[in-house]
Amino acid sequence: MRLTASYIHLRQVRFHAFHGVLSQERQVGADFVLDLKVGYPLEQAMQSDEVTDTLNYAALYDLVAHEMQQPSKLLEHVAGRMAEAIGKTFPQVTSIDLELIKLNPPMGADCEGASVEIHCLV
């Protein structure tokens, strides 16, 4: 068998955080959902069955949760900080696909959310 790609996913991770341009958003906060796909070489973990041979998804969650708690005006800024932190903390990461969704954004529209999506090669 030849492994051509491998990923760690965090799907539909929910946060309450204080990001937004409006002062009320930074005071009251809003609900956010994160979808994250991180390219990572999983061959060794597939053989060893040891957590030390993979990217621990609990550690990945802790990293993005920390970034979510740092208030920002723009989702783009939060997403960029997350990607930067992931690349620095986990040097074996090869790619990052991230979507950050603000649920019920204050724009007068009946929608499920507004989001930014980034794709990075590390």
Coordinates of N, CA, C and O in Angstrom, one line a residue:
M1 N 0.8 -1.2 0.0 CA 0.0 0.0 0.0 C 0.9 1.2 0.0 O 1.9 1.3 0.7
R2 N 0.5 2.2 -0.8 CA 1.2 3.5 -0.9 C 0.3 4.6 -0.4 O -0.7 4.9 -1.1
L3 N 0.6 5.2 0.7 CA -0.2 6.3 1.2 C 0.1 7.6 0.4 O 1.3 8.0 0.3
T4 N -0.9 8.2 -0.1 CA -0.6 9.4 -0.9 C -0.9 10.7 -0.2 O -0.4 11.8 -0.5
A5 N -1.8 10.7 0.8 CA -2.1 11.9 1.6 C -2.8 11.4 2.9 O -3.4 10.3 3.0
S6 N -2.6 12.2 4.0 CA -3.2 11.8 5.2 C -3.5 13.1 6.0 O -2.7 14.1 5.9
Y7 N -4.6 13.1 6.8 CA -5.1 14.3 7.4 C -5.6 14.0 8.8 O -6.1 12.9 9.1
I8 N -5.5 15.1 9.6 CA -6.2 15.1 10.9 C -7.3 16.1 10.8 O -7.1 17.2 10.3
H9 N -8.6 15.8 11.2 CA -9.7 16.7 11.1 C -10.2 17.1 12.5 O -10.3 16.2 13.3
L10 N -10.6 18.3 12.6 CA -11.5 18.7 13.7 C -12.7 19.3 13.0 O -12.6 20.3 12.3
R11 N -13.9 18.7 13.2 CA -15.1 19.0 12.5 C -16.1 19.7 13.4 O -16.4 19.2 14.5
Q12 N -16.7 20.8 13.0 CA -17.8 21.4 13.6 C -17.5 21.7 15.1 O -18.3 21.5 16.0
V13 N -16.3 22.2 15.4 CA -15.9 22.6 16.7 C -16.6 24.0 17.1 O -16.4 24.9 16.3
R14 N -17.3 24.0 18.1 CA -18.1 25.2 18.5 C -17.4 26.0 19.6 O -16.9 25.4 20.5
F15 N -17.5 27.3 19.4 CA -16.9 28.2 20.4 C -17.8 29.4 20.6 O -18.6 29.8 19.7
H16 N -17.7 30.0 21.8 CA -18.3 31.3 22.0 C -17.1 32.2 22.2 O -16.2 32.0 23.0
A17 N -17.0 33.2 21.4 CA -15.8 34.1 21.4 C -16.3 35.6 21.1 O -17.4 35.8 20.8
F18 N -15.3 36.5 21.1 CA -15.6 37.9 21.1 C -14.9 38.6 19.9 O -14.1 39.5 20.1
H19 N -15.2 38.1 18.7 CA -14.6 38.7 17.5 C -15.7 39.5 16.8 O -16.9 39.0 16.7
G20 N -15.3 40.6 16.2 CA -16.3 41.4 15.4 C -15.8 42.8 15.3 O -15.1 43.3 16.2
V21 N -16.3 43.5 14.3 CA -16.0 44.9 14.1 C -16.8 45.8 15.1 O -16.3 46.8 15.6
L22 N -18.0 45.4 15.3 CA -18.9 46.2 16.2 C -18.5 46.0 17.7 O -18.2 44.9 18.1
S23 N -18.6 47.1 18.5 CA -18.2 47.0 19.9 C -19.1 46.0 20.6 O -18.7 45.3 21.5
Q24 N -20.4 45.9 20.2 CA -21.3 45.0 20.9 C -20.9 43.5 20.7 O -21.0 42.7 21.6
E25 N -20.3 43.2 19.5 CA -19.8 41.8 19.2 C -18.7 41.5 20.2 O -18.6 40.4 20.6
R26 N -17.9 42.5 20.5 CA -16.7 42.2 21.3 C -17.1 42.2 22.8 O -16.3 41.7 23.6
Q27 N -18.3 42.7 23.1 CA -18.7 42.7 24.5 C -19.6 41.5 24.8 O -19.4 40.8 25.8
V28 N -20.5 41.2 23.9 CA -21.5 40.1 24.2 C -20.9 38.8 23.6 O -21.2 37.7 24.2
G29 N -20.2 38.9 22.5 CA -19.7 37.7 21.9 C -20.7 37.1 20.9 O -21.8 37.5 20.8
A30 N -20.2 36.0 20.3 CA -21.0 35.3 19.3 C -20.6 33.9 19.3 O -19.6 33.5 19.8
D31 N -21.4 33.1 18.6 CA -21.0 31.6 18.4 C -20.4 31.4 17.1 O -20.7 32.0 16.1
F32 N -19.4 30.6 17.1 CA -18.5 30.3 15.9 C -18.4 28.8 15.8 O -18.5 28.0 16.8
V33 N -18.2 28.3 14.5 CA -17.9 26.9 14.2 C -16.6 26.9 13.4 O -16.5 27.6 12.5
L34 N -15.8 25.9 13.8 CA -14.5 25.7 13.1 C -14.5 24.4 12.4 O -14.8 23.4 13.1
D35 N -14.1 24.3 11.2 CA -13.8 23.1 10.5 C -12.3 23.2 10.1 O -11.9 24.2 9.5
L36 N -11.6 22.2 10.5 CA -10.1 22.2 10.3 C -9.6 20.9 9.7 O -10.0 19.8 10.3
K37 N -8.8 21.0 8.7 CA -8.2 19.8 8.1 C -6.7 20.1 8.0 O -6.3 21.0 7.3
V38 N -5.9 19.2 8.6 CA -4.5 19.4 8.7 C -3.8 18.3 8.1 O -4.0 17.1 8.5
G39 N -3.0 18.5 7.0 CA -2.2 17.5 6.4 C -1.0 17.1 7.3 O -0.3 18.0 7.8
Y40 N -0.9 15.8 7.6 CA 0.1 15.3 8.5 C 0.5 13.9 8.1 O -0.4 13.1 7.8
P41 N 1.8 13.6 8.1 CA 2.2 12.2 7.8 C 1.8 11.2 8.8 O 2.4 11.2 9.9
L42 N 0.9 10.3 8.5 CA 0.4 9.4 9.5 C 1.0 8.0 9.3 O 0.6 7.1 10.1
E43 N 1.9 7.8 8.4 CA 2.4 6.4 8.1 C 3.0 5.7 9.4 O 2.7 4.6 9.7
Q44 N 3.8 6.5 10.2 CA 4.4 5.9 11.4 C 3.3 5.5 12.4 O 3.4 4.4 13.0
A45 N 2.3 6.3 12.6 CA 1.3 6.0 13.6 C 0.4 4.9 13.1 O -0.1 4.1 13.9
M46 N 0.3 4.7 11.8 CA -0.5 3.6 11.3 C 0.2 2.3 11.6 O -0.5 1.3 11.9
Q47 N 1.5 2.3 11.7 CA 2.2 1.1 12.1 C 2.4 0.9 13.6 O 2.3 -0.2 14.1
S48 N 2.7 2.0 14.3 CA 3.1 1.8 15.7 C 1.9 1.8 16.7 O 2.0 1.3 17.8
D49 N 0.8 2.4 16.3 CA -0.4 2.6 17.2 C 0.0 3.4 18.4 O -0.6 3.2 19.5
E50 N 0.9 4.4 18.3 CA 1.3 5.2 19.4 C 1.0 6.7 19.1 O 1.2 7.2 18.0
V51 N 0.4 7.3 20.1 CA -0.1 8.7 20.0 C 1.1 9.6 19.7 O 1.0 10.7 19.1
T52 N 2.3 9.3 20.2 CA 3.5 10.1 20.0 C 3.9 10.1 18.5 O 4.7 11.0 18.1
D53 N 3.4 9.2 17.7 CA 3.7 9.2 16.3 C 2.7 9.9 15.4 O 2.8 9.8 14.1
T54 N 1.8 10.7 16.0 CA 0.8 11.4 15.2 C 0.7 12.8 15.7 O 1.3 13.2 16.7
L55 N -0.2 13.5 15.1 CA -0.6 14.9 15.6 C -1.7 14.6 16.6 O -2.8 14.2 16.2
N56 N -1.5 14.9 17.8 CA -2.5 14.7 18.9 C -3.7 15.7 18.7 O -3.4 16.9 18.8
Y57 N -4.8 15.2 18.3 CA -5.9 16.2 18.0 C -6.4 17.0 19.2 O -6.9 18.1 19.1
A58 N -6.1 16.5 20.4 CA -6.5 17.2 21.6 C -5.5 18.4 21.8 O -5.9 19.5 22.1
A59 N -4.2 18.3 21.4 CA -3.3 19.4 21.4 C -3.6 20.4 20.3 O -3.5 21.6 20.5
L60 N -4.1 19.9 19.2 CA -4.5 20.8 18.1 C -5.7 21.6 18.5 O -5.8 22.8 18.3
Y61 N -6.7 20.9 19.2 CA -7.8 21.7 19.7 C -7.4 22.7 20.7 O -7.9 23.9 20.6
D62 N -6.5 22.4 21.6 CA -6.1 23.4 22.6 C -5.5 24.6 21.9 O -5.7 25.8 22.4
L63 N -4.7 24.4 20.9 CA -4.1 25.5 20.2 C -5.1 26.4 19.5 O -5.1 27.6 19.7
V64 N -6.1 25.8 18.8 CA -7.1 26.7 18.2 C -8.0 27.3 19.2 O -8.5 28.5 19.0
A65 N -8.3 26.6 20.3 CA -9.2 27.2 21.3 C -8.5 28.4 21.9 O -9.1 29.5 22.2
H66 N -7.2 28.4 22.1 CA -6.4 29.5 22.6 C -6.5 30.7 21.7 O -6.7 31.8 22.1
E67 N -6.4 30.5 20.4 CA -6.5 31.5 19.4 C -7.9 32.1 19.4 O -8.1 33.3 19.2
M68 N -8.9 31.3 19.6 CA -10.3 31.8 19.6 C -10.6 32.7 20.7 O -11.4 33.6 20.6
Q69 N -9.8 32.6 21.8 CA -10.1 33.4 23.0 C -9.3 34.8 22.9 O -9.5 35.6 23.8
Q70 N -8.6 35.0 21.8 CA -7.9 36.3 21.6 C -8.8 37.1 20.8 O -8.9 36.9 19.5
P71 N -9.5 38.1 21.3 CA -10.5 38.9 20.5 C -9.8 39.6 19.3 O -8.7 40.1 19.4
S72 N -10.5 39.6 18.2 CA -10.1 40.2 17.0 C -11.3 40.8 16.3 O -12.4 40.4 16.5
K73 N -11.0 41.8 15.4 CA -12.1 42.4 14.6 C -12.5 41.5 13.5 O -13.7 41.3 13.2
L74 N -11.6 40.8 12.9 CA -11.8 40.1 11.6 C -11.6 38.6 11.8 O -10.6 38.2 12.4
L75 N -12.5 37.8 11.2 CA -12.3 36.4 11.1 C -11.0 36.0 10.4 O -10.4 35.1 10.7
E76 N -10.7 36.8 9.4 CA -9.5 36.6 8.6 C -8.3 36.6 9.5 O -7.3 35.8 9.3
H77 N -8.3 37.5 10.5 CA -7.1 37.7 11.4 C -7.1 36.4 12.3 O -6.0 35.9 12.5
V78 N -8.2 36.0 12.8 CA -8.2 34.8 13.6 C -7.8 33.6 12.9 O -6.9 32.8 13.3
A79 N -8.3 33.4 11.7 CA -7.9 32.2 10.8 C -6.4 32.3 10.5 O -5.7 31.2 10.6
G80 N -5.9 33.4 10.2 CA -4.4 33.6 9.9 C -3.6 33.2 11.1 O -2.5 32.6 11.0
R81 N -4.0 33.7 12.3 CA -3.3 33.4 13.6 C -3.3 31.9 13.8 O -2.3 31.3 14.2
M82 N -4.4 31.3 13.6 CA -4.5 29.8 13.8 C -3.6 29.1 12.9 O -2.8 28.2 13.4
A83 N -3.6 29.4 11.6 CA -2.7 28.7 10.7 C -1.3 28.9 11.0 O -0.5 28.0 11.0
E84 N -0.9 30.1 11.4 CA 0.5 30.4 11.8 C 0.9 29.6 13.0 O 2.0 29.0 13.0
A85 N 0.0 29.6 14.0 CA 0.3 28.8 15.2 C 0.5 27.3 15.0 O 1.3 26.7 15.5
I86 N -0.4 26.8 14.1 CA -0.4 25.4 13.8 C 0.9 25.0 13.1 O 1.6 24.1 13.5
G87 N 1.3 25.8 12.1 CA 2.6 25.6 11.4 C 3.8 25.7 12.3 O 4.7 24.9 12.2
K88 N 3.8 26.6 13.2 CA 5.0 26.8 14.1 C 5.0 25.7 15.2 O 6.1 25.2 15.6
T89 N 3.8 25.3 15.7 CA 3.8 24.3 16.8 C 4.0 22.9 16.3 O 4.6 22.1 17.0
F90 N 3.5 22.6 15.1 CA 3.6 21.2 14.6 C 4.4 21.3 13.2 O 3.8 21.4 12.2
P91 N 5.7 21.2 13.3 CA 6.5 21.4 12.1 C 6.3 20.3 11.0 O 6.7 20.5 9.8
Q92 N 5.7 19.2 11.3 CA 5.5 18.1 10.3 C 4.2 18.4 9.5 O 3.9 17.7 8.5
V93 N 3.4 19.4 9.9 CA 2.2 19.7 9.1 C 2.6 20.1 7.7 O 3.5 20.9 7.5
T94 N 1.8 19.6 6.7 CA 2.1 19.9 5.3 C 1.1 20.8 4.7 O 1.4 21.5 3.7
S95 N -0.1 20.9 5.3 CA -1.2 21.7 4.7 C -2.2 22.0 5.8 O -2.3 21.3 6.8
I96 N -2.9 23.1 5.6 CA -4.0 23.5 6.5 C -5.1 24.0 5.7 O -5.0 24.9 4.9
D97 N -6.3 23.4 5.9 CA -7.6 23.9 5.3 C -8.5 24.2 6.5 O -8.7 23.4 7.3
L98 N -8.9 25.5 6.5 CA -9.6 26.0 7.7 C -10.8 26.8 7.3 O -10.7 27.6 6.4
E99 N -12.0 26.5 7.9 CA -13.1 27.4 7.7 C -13.6 27.8 9.0 O -13.9 27.0 9.9
L100 N -13.7 29.1 9.2 CA -14.2 29.7 10.5 C -15.5 30.4 10.2 O -15.6 31.3 9.4
I101 N -16.6 30.0 10.8 CA -18.0 30.4 10.6 C -18.5 31.2 11.8 O -18.4 30.7 12.9
K102 N -19.0 32.4 11.5 CA -19.7 33.2 12.6 C -21.2 32.9 12.4 O -21.7 33.2 11.4
L103 N -21.8 32.3 13.4 CA -23.2 32.0 13.3 C -24.0 33.2 13.6 O -23.6 34.1 14.4
N104 N -25.1 33.4 12.9 CA -25.9 34.6 13.1 C -25.2 35.9 13.1 O -25.3 36.6 14.1
P105 N -24.5 36.2 12.1 CA -23.8 37.5 12.0 C -24.7 38.7 12.0 O -25.8 38.6 11.5
P106 N -24.3 39.8 12.6 CA -25.2 41.0 12.7 C -25.2 41.8 11.4 O -24.6 42.9 11.3
M107 N -25.9 41.3 10.4 CA -25.9 42.0 9.1 C -27.3 42.1 8.6 O -27.5 42.4 7.4
G108 N -28.3 41.7 9.4 CA -29.7 41.8 8.9 C -30.2 40.8 7.9 O -31.2 40.9 7.3
A109 N -29.4 39.7 7.8 CA -29.8 38.6 6.8 C -30.2 37.4 7.6 O -29.8 37.1 8.7
D110 N -31.1 36.6 7.0 CA -31.5 35.4 7.6 C -30.6 34.3 6.9 O -30.9 33.8 5.8
C111 N -29.5 34.0 7.7 CA -28.6 33.0 7.1 C -28.0 32.2 8.3 O -28.1 32.6 9.4
E112 N -27.4 31.1 7.9 CA -26.7 30.3 9.0 C -25.4 30.8 9.5 O -25.0 30.5 10.5
G113 N -24.8 31.6 8.7 CA -23.5 32.2 9.1 C -22.7 32.9 8.0 O -23.1 32.7 6.8
A114 N -21.7 33.5 8.4 CA -20.7 34.1 7.4 C -19.4 33.5 7.8 O -19.1 33.3 9.0
S115 N -18.5 33.2 6.8 CA -17.3 32.6 7.1 C -16.1 33.0 6.2 O -16.3 33.7 5.2
V116 N -14.9 32.7 6.7 CA -13.7 32.8 5.9 C -13.2 31.4 5.8 O -13.3 30.5 6.7
E117 N -12.5 31.1 4.7 CA -11.9 29.8 4.4 C -10.5 30.0 3.8 O -10.4 30.9 2.9
I118 N -9.5 29.4 4.4 CA -8.2 29.5 3.9 C -7.6 28.1 3.6 O -8.0 27.1 4.3
H119 N -6.7 28.1 2.7 CA -6.0 26.9 2.3 C -4.5 27.2 2.3 O -4.1 28.1 1.5
C120 N -3.7 26.5 3.1 CA -2.2 26.9 3.2 C -1.4 25.6 3.0 O -1.7 24.6 3.5
L121 N -0.3 25.8 2.2 CA 0.8 24.8 2.2 C 1.8 25.3 3.2 O 2.1 26.5 3.2
V122 N 2.3 24.4 4.0 CA 3.2 24.8 5.1 C 4.6 24.3 4.7 O 4.8 23.3 4.2

